[in-house]
PDB file of N, CA and C in Angstrom:
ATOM      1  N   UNK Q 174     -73.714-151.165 137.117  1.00 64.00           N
ATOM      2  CA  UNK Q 174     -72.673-150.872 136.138  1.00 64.00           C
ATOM      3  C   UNK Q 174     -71.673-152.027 136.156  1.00 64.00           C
ATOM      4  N   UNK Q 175     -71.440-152.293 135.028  1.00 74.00           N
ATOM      5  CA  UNK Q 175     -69.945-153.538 135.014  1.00 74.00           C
ATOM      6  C   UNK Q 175     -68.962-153.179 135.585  1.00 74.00           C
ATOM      7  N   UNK Q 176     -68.055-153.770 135.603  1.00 80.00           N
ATOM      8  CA  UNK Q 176     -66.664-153.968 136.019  1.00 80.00           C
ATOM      9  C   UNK Q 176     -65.857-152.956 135.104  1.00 80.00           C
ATOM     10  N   UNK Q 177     -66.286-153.512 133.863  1.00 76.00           N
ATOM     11  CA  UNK Q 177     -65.205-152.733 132.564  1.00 76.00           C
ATOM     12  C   UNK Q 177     -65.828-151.217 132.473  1.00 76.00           C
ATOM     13  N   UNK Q 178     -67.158-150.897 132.977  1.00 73.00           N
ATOM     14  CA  UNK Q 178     -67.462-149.560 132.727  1.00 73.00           C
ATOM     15  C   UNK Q 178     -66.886-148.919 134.185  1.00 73.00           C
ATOM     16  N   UNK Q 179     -67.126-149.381 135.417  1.00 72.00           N
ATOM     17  CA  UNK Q 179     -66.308-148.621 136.243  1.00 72.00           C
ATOM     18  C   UNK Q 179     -64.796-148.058 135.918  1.00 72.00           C
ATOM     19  N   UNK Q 180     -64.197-149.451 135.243  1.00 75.00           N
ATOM     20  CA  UNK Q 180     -62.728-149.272 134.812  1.00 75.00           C
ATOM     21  C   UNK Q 180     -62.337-148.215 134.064  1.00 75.00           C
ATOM     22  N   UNK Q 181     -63.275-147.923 132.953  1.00 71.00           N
ATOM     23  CA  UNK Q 181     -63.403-146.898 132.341  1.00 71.00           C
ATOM     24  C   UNK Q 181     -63.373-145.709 132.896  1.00 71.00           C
ATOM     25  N   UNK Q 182     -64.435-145.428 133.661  1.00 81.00           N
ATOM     26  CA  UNK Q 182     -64.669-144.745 134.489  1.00 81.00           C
ATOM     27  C   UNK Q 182     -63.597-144.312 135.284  1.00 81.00           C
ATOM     28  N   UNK Q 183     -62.778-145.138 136.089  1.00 85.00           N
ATOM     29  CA  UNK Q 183     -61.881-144.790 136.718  1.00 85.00           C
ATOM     30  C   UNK Q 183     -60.810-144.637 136.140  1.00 85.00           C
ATOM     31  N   UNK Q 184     -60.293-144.588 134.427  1.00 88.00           N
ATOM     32  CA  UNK Q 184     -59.095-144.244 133.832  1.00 88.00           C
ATOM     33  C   UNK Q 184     -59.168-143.384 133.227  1.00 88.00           C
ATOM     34  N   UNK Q 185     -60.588-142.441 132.532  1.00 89.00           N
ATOM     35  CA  UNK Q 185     -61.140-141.635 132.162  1.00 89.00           C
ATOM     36  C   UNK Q 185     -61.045-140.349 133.358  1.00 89.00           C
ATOM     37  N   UNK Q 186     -61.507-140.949 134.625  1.00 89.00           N
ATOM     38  CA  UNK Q 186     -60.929-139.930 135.700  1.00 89.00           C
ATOM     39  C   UNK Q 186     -59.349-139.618 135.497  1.00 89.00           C
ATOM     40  N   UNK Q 187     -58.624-140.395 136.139  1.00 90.00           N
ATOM     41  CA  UNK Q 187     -57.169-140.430 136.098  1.00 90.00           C
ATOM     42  C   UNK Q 187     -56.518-139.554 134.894  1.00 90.00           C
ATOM     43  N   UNK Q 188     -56.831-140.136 133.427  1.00 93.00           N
ATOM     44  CA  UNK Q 188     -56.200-139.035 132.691  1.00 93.00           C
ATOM     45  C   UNK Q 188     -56.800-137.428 132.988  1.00 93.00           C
ATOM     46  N   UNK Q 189     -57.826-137.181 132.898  1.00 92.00           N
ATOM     47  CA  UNK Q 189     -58.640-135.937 133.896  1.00 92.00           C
ATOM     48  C   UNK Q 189     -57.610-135.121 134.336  1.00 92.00           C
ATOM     49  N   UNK Q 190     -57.496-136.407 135.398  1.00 93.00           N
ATOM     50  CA  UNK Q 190     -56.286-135.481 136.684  1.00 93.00           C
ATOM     51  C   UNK Q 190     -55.101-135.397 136.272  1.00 93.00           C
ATOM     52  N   UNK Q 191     -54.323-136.503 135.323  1.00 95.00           N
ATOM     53  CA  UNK Q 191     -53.184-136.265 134.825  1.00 95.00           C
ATOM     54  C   UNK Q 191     -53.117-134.965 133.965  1.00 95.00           C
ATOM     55  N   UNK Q 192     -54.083-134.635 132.994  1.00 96.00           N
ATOM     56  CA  UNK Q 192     -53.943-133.822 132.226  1.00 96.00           C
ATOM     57  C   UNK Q 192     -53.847-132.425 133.017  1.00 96.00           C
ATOM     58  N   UNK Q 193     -54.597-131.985 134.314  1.00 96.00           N
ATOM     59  CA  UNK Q 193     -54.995-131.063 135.054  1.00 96.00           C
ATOM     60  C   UNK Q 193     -53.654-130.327 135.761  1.00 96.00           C
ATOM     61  N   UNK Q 194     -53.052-131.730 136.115  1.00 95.00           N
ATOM     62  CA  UNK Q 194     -51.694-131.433 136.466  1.00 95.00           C
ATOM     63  C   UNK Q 194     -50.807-130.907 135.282  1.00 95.00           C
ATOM     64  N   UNK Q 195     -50.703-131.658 134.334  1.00 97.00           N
ATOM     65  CA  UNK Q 195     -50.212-131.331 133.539  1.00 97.00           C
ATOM     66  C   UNK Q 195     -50.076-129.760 132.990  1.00 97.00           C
ATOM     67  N   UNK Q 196     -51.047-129.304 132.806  1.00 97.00           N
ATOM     68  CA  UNK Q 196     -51.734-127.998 132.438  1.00 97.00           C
ATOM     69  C   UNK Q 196     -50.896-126.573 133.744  1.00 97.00           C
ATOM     70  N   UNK Q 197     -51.330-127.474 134.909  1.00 97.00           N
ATOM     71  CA  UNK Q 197     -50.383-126.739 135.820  1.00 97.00           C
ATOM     72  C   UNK Q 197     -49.337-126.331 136.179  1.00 97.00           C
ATOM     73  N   UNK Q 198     -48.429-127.490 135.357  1.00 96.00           N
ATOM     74  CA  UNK Q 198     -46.991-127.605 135.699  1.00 96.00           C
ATOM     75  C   UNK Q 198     -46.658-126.744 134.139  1.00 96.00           C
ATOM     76  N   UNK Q 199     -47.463-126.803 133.384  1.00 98.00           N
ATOM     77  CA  UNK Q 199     -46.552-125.943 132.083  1.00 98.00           C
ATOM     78  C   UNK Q 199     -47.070-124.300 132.283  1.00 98.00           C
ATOM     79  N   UNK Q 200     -48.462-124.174 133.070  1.00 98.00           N
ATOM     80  CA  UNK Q 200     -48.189-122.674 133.395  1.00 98.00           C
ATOM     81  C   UNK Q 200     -47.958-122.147 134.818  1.00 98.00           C
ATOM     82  N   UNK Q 201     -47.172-123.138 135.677  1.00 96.00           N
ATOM     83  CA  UNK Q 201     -45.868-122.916 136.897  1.00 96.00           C
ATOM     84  C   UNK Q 201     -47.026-122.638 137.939  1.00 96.00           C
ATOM     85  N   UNK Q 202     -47.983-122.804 138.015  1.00 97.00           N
ATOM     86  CA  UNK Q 202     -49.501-122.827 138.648  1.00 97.00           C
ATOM     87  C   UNK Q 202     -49.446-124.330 139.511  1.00 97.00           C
ATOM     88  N   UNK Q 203     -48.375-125.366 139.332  1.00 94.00           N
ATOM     89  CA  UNK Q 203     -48.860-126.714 140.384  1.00 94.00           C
ATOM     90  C   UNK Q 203     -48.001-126.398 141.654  1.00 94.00           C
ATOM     91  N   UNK Q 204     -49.032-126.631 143.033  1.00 94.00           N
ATOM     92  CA  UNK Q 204     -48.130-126.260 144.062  1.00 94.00           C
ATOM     93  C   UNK Q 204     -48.621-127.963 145.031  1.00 94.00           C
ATOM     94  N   UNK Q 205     -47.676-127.823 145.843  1.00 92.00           N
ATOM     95  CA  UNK Q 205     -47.599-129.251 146.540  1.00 92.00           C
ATOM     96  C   UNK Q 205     -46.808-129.222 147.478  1.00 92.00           C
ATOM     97  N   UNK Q 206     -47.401-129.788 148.705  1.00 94.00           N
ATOM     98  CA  UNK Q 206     -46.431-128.939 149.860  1.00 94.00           C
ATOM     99  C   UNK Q 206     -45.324-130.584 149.942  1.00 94.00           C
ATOM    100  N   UNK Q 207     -43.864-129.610 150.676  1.00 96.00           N
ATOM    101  CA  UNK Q 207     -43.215-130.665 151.466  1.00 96.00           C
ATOM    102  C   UNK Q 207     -43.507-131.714 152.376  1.00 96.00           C
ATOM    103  N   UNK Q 208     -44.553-131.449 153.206  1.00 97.00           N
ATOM    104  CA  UNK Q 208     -45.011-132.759 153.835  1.00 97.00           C
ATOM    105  C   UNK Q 208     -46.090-133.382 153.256  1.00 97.00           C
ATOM    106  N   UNK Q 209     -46.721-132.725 152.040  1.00 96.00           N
ATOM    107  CA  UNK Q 209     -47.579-134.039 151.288  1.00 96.00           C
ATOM    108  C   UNK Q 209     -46.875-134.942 150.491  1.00 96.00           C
ATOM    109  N   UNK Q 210     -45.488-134.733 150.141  1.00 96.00           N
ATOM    110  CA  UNK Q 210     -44.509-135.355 149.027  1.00 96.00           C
ATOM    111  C   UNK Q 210     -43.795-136.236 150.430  1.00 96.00           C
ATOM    112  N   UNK Q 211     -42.912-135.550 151.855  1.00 97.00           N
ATOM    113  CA  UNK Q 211     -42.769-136.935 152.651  1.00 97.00           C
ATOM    114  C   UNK Q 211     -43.966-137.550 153.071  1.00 97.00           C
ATOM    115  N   UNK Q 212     -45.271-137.081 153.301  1.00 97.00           N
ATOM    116  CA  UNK Q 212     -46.156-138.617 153.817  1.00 97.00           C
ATOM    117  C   UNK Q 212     -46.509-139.789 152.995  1.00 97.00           C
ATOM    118  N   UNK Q 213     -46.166-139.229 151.158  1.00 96.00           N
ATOM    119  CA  UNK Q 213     -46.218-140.258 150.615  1.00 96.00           C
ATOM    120  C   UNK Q 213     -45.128-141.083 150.490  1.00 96.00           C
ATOM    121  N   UNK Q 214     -44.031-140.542 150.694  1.00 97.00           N
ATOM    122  CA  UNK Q 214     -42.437-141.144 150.175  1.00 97.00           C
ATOM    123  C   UNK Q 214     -43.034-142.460 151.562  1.00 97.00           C
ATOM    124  N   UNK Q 215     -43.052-141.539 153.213  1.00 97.00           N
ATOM    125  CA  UNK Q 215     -42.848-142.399 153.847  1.00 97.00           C
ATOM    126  C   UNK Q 215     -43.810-143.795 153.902  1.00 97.00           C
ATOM    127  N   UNK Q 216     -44.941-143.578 152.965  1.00 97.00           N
ATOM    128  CA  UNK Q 216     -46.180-144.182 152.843  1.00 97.00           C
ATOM    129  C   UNK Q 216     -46.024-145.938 152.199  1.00 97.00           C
ATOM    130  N   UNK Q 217     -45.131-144.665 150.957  1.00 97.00           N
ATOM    131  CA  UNK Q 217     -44.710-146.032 149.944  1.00 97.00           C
ATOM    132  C   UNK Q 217     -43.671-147.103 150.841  1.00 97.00           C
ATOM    133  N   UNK Q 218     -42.694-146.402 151.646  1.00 97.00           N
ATOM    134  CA  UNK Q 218     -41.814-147.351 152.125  1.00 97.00           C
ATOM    135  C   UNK Q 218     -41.996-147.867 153.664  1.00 97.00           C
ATOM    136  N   UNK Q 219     -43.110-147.420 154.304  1.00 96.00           N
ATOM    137  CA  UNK Q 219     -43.810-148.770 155.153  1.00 96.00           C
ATOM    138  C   UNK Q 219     -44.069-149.811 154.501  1.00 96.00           C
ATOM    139  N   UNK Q 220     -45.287-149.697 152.628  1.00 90.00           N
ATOM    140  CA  UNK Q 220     -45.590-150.866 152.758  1.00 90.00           C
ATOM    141  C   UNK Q 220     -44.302-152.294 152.197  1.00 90.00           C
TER     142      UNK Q 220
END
């Protein structure tokens, strides 16, 4: 497979998941714990 069809592939996923969330958060259905939101905060600000 090319480059540009993986790419595809992998932005075709992404909206997927964006939309999924999306869907969740307008019927109050998205849950996400407190320490998965700090391991990323602290994630982003190691690098």
């Amino acid at each position: 497979i090319s480059t540009t069809a993986l790419q595809m592939s992998d932005d075709e996923a992404r909206i997927e998941r964006l939309n999924a969330i999306r869907r969740q958060l307008a019927e109050g259905t998205y849950n996400i714990s407190g320490k998965d939101v700090a391991d990323k905060i602290l994630k982003v600000l190691k690098s």
